[in-house]
Tab-separated table of C-alpha atoms in Angstrom:
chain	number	residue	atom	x	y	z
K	17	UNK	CA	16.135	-72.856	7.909
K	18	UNK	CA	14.356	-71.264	10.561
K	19	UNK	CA	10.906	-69.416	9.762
K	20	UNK	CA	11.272	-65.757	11.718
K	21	UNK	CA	8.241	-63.775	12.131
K	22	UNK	CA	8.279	-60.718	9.482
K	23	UNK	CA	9.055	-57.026	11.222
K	24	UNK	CA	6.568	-55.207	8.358
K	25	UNK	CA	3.615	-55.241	10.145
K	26	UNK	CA	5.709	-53.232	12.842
K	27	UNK	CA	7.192	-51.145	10.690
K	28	UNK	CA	3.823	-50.181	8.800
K	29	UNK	CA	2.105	-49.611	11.891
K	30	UNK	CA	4.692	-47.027	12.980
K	31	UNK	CA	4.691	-45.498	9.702
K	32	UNK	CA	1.013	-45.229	9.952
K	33	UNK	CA	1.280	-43.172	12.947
K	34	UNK	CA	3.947	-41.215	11.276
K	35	UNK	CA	1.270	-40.260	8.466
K	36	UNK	CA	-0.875	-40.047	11.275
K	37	UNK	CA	0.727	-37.057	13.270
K	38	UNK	CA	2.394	-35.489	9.684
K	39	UNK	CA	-1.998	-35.414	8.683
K	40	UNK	CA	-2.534	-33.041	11.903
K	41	UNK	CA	0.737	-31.311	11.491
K	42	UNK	CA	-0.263	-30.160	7.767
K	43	UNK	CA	-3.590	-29.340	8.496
K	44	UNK	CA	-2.619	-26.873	11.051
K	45	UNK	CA	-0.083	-25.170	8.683
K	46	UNK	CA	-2.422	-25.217	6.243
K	47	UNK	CA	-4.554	-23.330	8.706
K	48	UNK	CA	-1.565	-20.894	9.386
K	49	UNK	CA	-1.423	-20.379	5.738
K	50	UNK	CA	-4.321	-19.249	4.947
K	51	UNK	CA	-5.012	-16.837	8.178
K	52	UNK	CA	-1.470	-15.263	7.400
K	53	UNK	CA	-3.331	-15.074	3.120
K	54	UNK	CA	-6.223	-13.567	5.080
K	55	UNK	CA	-4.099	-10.862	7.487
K	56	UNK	CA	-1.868	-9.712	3.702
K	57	UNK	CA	-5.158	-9.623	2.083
K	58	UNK	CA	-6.328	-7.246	5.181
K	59	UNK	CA	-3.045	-5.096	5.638
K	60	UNK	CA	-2.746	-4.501	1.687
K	61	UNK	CA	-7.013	-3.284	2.187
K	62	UNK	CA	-6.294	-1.093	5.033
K	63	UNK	CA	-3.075	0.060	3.412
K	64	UNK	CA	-5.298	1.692	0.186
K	65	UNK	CA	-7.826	2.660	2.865
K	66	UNK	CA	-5.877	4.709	4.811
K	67	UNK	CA	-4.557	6.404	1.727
K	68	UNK	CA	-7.957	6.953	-0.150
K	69	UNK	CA	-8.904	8.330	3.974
K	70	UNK	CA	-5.847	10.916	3.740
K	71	UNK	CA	-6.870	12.164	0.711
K	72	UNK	CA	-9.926	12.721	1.258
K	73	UNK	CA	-9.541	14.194	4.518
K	74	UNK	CA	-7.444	16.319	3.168
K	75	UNK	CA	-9.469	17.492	0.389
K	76	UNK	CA	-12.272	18.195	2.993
K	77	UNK	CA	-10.108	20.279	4.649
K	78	UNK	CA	-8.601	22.430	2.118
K	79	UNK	CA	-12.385	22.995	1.052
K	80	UNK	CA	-13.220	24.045	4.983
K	81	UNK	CA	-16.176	21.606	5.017
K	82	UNK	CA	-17.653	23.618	1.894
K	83	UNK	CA	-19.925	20.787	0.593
K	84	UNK	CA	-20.193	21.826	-3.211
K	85	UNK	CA	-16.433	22.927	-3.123
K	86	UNK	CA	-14.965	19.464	-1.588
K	87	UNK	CA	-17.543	17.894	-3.859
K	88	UNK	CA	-15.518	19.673	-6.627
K	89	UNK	CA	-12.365	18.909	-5.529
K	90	UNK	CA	-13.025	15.090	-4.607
K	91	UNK	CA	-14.538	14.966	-9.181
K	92	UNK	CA	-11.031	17.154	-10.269
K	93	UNK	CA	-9.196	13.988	-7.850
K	94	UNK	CA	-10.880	11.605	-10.125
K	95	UNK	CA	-13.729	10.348	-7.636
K	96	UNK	CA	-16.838	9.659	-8.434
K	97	UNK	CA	-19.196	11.718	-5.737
K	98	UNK	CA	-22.342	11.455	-4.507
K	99	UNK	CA	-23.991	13.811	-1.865
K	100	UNK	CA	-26.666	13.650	0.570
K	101	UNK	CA	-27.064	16.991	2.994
K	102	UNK	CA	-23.794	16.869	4.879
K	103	UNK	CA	-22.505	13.597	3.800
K	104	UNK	CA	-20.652	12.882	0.825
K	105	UNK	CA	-20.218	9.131	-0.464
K	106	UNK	CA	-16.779	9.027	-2.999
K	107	UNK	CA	-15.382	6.338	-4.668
K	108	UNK	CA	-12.732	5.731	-7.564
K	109	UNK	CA	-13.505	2.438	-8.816
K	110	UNK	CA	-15.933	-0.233	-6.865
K	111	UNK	CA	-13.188	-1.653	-4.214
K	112	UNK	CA	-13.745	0.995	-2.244
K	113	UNK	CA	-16.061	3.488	-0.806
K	114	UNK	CA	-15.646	6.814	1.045
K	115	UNK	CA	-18.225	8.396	3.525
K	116	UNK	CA	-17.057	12.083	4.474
K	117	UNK	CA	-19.485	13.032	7.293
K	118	UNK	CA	-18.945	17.310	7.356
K	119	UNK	CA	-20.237	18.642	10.760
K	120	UNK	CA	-19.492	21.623	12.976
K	121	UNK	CA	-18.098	21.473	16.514
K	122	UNK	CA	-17.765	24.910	17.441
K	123	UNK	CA	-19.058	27.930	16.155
K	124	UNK	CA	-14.887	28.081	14.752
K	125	UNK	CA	-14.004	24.412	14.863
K	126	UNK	CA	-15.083	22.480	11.659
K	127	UNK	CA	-15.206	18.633	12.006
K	128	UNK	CA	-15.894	16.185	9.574
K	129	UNK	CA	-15.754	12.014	9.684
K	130	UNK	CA	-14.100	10.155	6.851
K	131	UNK	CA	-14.213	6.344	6.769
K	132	UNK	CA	-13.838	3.844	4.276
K	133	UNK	CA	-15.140	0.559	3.591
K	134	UNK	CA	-14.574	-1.979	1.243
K	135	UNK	CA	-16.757	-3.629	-1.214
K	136	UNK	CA	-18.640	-5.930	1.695
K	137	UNK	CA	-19.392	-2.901	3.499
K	138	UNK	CA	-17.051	-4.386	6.160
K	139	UNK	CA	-15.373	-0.585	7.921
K	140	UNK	CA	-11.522	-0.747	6.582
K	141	UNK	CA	-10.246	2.896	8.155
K	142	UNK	CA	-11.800	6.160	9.267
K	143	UNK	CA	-9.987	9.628	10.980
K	144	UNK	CA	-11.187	12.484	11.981
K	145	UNK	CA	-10.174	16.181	10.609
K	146	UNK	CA	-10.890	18.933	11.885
K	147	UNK	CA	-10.097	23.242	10.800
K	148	UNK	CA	-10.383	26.508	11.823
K	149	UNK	CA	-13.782	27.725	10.656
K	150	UNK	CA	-12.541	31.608	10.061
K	151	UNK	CA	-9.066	31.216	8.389
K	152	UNK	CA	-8.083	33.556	5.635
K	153	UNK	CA	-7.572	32.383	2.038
F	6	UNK	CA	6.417	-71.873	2.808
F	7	UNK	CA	6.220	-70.026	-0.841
F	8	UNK	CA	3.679	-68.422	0.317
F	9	UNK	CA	4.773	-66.765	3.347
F	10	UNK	CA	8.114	-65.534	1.711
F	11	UNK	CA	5.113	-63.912	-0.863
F	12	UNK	CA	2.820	-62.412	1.852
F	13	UNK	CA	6.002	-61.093	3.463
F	14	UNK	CA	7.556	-59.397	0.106
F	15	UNK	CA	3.631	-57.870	-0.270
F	16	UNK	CA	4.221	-56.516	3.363
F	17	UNK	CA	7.333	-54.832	2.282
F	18	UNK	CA	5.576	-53.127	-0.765
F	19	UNK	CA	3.119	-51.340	1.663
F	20	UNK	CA	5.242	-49.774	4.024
F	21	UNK	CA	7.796	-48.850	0.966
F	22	UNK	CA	4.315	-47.729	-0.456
F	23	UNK	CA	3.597	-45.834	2.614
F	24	UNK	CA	6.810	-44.234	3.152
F	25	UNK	CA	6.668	-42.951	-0.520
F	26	UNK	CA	3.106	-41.295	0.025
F	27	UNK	CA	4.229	-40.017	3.291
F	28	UNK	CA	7.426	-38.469	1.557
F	29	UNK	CA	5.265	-36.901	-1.535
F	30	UNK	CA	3.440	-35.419	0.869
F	31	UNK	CA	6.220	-33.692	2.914
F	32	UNK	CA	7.270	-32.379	0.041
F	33	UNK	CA	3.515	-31.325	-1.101
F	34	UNK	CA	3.138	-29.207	2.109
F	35	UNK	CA	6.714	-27.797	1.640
F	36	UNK	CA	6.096	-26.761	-1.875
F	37	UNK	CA	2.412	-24.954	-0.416
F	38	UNK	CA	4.083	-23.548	2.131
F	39	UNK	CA	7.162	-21.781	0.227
F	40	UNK	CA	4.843	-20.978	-2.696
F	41	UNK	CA	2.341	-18.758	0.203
F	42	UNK	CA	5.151	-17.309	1.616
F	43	UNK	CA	6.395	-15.965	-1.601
F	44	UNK	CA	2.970	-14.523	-2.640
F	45	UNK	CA	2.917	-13.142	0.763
F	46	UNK	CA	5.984	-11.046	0.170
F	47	UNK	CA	5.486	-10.363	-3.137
F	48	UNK	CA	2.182	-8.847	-1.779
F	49	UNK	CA	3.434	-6.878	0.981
F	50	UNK	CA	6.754	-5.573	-1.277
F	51	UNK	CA	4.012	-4.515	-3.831
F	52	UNK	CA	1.591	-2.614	-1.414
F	53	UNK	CA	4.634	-0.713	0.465
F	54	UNK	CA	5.844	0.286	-3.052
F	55	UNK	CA	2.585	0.988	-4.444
F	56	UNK	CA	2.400	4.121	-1.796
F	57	UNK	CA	6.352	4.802	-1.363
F	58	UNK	CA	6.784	7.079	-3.724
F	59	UNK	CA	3.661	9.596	-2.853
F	60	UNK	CA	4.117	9.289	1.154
F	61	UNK	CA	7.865	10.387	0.405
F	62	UNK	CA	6.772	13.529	-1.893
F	63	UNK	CA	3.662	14.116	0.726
F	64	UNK	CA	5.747	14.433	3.929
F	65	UNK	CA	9.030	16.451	1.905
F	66	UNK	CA	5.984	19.283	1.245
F	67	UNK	CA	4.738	18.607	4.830
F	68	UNK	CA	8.452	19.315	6.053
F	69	UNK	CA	8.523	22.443	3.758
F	70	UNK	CA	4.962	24.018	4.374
F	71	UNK	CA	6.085	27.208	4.812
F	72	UNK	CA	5.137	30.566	3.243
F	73	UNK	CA	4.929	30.324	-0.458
F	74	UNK	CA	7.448	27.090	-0.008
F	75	UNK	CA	6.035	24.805	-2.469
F	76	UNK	CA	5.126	25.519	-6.316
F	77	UNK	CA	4.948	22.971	-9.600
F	78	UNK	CA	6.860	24.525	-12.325
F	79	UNK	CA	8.603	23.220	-15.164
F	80	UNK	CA	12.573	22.036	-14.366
F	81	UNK	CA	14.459	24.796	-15.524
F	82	UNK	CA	12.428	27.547	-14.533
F	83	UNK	CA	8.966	27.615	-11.801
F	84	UNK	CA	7.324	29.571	-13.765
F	85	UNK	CA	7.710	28.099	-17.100
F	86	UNK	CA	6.441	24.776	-17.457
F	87	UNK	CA	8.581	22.221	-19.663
F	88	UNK	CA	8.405	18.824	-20.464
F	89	UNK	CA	9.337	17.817	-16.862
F	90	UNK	CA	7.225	18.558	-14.242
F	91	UNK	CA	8.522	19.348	-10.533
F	92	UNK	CA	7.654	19.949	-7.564
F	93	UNK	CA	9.388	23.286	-5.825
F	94	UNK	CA	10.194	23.144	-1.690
F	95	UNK	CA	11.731	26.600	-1.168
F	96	UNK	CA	13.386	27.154	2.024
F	97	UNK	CA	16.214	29.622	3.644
F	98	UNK	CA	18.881	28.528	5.375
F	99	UNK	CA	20.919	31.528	7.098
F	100	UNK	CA	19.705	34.214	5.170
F	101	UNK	CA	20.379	32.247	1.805
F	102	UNK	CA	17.913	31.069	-0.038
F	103	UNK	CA	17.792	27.340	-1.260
F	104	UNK	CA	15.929	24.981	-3.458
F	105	UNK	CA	14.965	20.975	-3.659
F	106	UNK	CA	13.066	19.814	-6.926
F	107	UNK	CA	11.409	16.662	-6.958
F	108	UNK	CA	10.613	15.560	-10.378
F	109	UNK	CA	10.826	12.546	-12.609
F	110	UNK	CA	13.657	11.919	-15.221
F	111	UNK	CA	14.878	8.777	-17.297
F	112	UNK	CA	13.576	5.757	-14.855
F	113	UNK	CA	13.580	7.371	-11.603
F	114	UNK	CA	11.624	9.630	-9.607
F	115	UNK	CA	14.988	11.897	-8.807
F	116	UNK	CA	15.280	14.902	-6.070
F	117	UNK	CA	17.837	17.879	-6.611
F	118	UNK	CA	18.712	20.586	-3.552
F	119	UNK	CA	20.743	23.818	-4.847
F	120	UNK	CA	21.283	26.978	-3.733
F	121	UNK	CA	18.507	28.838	-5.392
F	122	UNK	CA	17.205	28.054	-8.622
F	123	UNK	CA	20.338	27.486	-10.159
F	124	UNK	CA	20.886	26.281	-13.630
F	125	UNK	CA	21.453	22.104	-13.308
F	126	UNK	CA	20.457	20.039	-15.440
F	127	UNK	CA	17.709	16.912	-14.681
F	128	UNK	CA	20.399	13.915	-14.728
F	129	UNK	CA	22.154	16.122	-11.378
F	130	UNK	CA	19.473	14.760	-8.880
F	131	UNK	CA	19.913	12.149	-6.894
F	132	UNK	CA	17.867	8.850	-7.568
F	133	UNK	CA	15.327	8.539	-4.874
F	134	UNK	CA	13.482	5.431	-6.440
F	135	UNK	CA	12.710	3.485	-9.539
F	136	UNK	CA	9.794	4.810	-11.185
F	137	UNK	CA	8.023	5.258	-14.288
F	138	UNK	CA	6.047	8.025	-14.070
F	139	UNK	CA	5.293	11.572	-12.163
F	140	UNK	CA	3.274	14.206	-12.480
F	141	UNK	CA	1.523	17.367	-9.748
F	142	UNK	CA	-1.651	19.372	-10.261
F	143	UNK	CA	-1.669	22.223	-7.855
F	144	UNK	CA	-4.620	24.135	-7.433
F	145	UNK	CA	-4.982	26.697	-5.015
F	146	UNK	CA	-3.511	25.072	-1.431
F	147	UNK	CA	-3.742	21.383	-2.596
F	148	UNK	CA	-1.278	19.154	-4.401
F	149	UNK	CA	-2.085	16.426	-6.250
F	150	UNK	CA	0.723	13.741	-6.401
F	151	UNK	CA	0.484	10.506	-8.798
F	152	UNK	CA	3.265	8.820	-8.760
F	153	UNK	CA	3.699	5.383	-11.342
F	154	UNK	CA	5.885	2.674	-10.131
F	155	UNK	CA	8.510	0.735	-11.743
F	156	UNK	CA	5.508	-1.989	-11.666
F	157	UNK	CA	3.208	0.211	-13.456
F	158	UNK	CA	0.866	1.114	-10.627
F	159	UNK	CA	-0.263	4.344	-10.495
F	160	UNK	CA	-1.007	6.135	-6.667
F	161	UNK	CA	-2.527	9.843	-6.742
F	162	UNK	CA	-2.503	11.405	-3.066
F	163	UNK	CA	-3.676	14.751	-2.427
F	164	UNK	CA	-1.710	16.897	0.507
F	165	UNK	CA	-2.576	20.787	1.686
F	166	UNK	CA	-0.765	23.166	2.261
F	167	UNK	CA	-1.679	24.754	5.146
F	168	UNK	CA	0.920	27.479	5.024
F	169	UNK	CA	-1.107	31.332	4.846
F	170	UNK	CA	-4.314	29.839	6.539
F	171	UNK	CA	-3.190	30.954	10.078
F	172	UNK	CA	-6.459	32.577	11.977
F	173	UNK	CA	-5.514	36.390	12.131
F	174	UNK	CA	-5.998	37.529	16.068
């Protein structure tokens, strides 16, 4: 009988470098994962943000930047409002917060900022509206 | 000799050992990997249909801002309010005058276009999406849309209509 030398120490050396690579390979898409979590997370944030923006905007705008009449408007929405001089802070629940920023361009161009940030403070969406100081009701 | 043919058989256990691990794994990172996708889907189907239903409604009166072209009413008559509420887009189309209602009847937020206001009844619209819930507040040029979706979610969106606020020269 002839004693051959054993091929396992070959074979578990390659499939050590198998695990190896496979190690890196998962820990990138593991990376992947959880940016492409992080984006969804962003886009769904952004998503409410722009909406809670267009309402508000257009609430500002309906009121012609009339501070105690958007401030109305924003409570019969279902916000809760508070209001500093020309800004108004709104909210509906604590995820998100809404600064309305009511200034006047022109002597006939009303302008006022809304932006919206989350509960981190971090900026999520703002637009700008803007009206025509001396339209008729 | 016995105890080589043993060292070797112990060899063999490792890398079968190995391979098995390396195999669990695999499937590990598959099983993370399909189960993040999903979620991601799921959350992206839930946020587009979380707002569907409102930015459809919001750009229909946007499309029909027109003098006196939009009105809540009851169904069978604007100016008597019933148990379903809908939204009136007026518009004339060679001289004739016609009529969509948006409203919300038996599962689905539903949208009807007749010539005038025409007697139909609710289950005439067509089904525009699943829904479980609709309702408008108008006051004065604003519109206040909440719409709840076949997941329960409610989204309110207020749009103006900006229809009789032209400056006068």
């Amino acid at each position: 009988m002839r004693n051959e030398p054993s091929k396992a120490p070959l074979l578990l050396m390659e499939q050590m470098i198998m695990v190896l690579v496979f190690a890196l390979a998962a820990g990138i898409c593991i990376q992947a994962f959880a940016l492409a979590e992080k984006k969804s997370r962003g886009i769904q944030q952004r998503d409410e943000a722009v909406c809670l923006a267009q309402t508000c905007g257009e609430i500002v705008k309906s009121s012609e930047g009339d501070i105690t009449k958007t401030e109305k408007a924003l409570k019969e929405a279902g916000f809760q409002v508070k209001v500093r001089g020309s800004k108004i802070q709104a909210g509906r629940d604590d995820s998100y917060l809404i600064h309305m920023n009511i200034q006047e361009e022109t002597e006939k161009i009303g302008k006022a900022q809304v932006s919206v940030e989350n509960r981190k403070e971090e900026r999520l969406y703002g637009i700008t509206v803007k009206w025509q100081e001396d339209s008729h009701e | 000799m016995k105890n080589e043919m043993h060292r070797h058989q112990i060899d063999g256990v490792f890398v079968l050992l190995l391979f098995t691990m390396y195999a669990a794994m695999v499937l590990l990172v598959l099983y993370f990997g399909v189960h993040s996708y999903q979620g991601l889907v799921d959350r992206d189907e839930a946020s587009f249909e979380e707002h569907l239903g409102t930015a459809y409604i919001s750009s229909k009166i946007k499309g029909a801002d027109i003098d006196e072209g939009v009105a809540v009413g009851g169904f069978t008559r604007v100016d008597n309010p019933d148990q379903i509420q809908t939204l009136y887009l007026y518009q004339t189309i060679d001289g004739e005058s016609y009529v969509t209602r948006l409203y919300y009847y038996e599962g689905y937020l539903r949208e009807l276009f007749t010539a005038g206001e025409d007697q139909v009844s609710p289950g005439d619209g067509n089904k525009v999406m699943e829904a479980k819930g609709l309702t408008f507040h108008q006051k004065g040029n604003r519109v206040e849309i909440c719409v709840k979706n076949a997941r329960g979610e409610e989204d309110r969106l207020v749009s103006m209509v900006r229809t009789g606020r032209e400056v006068t020269p």
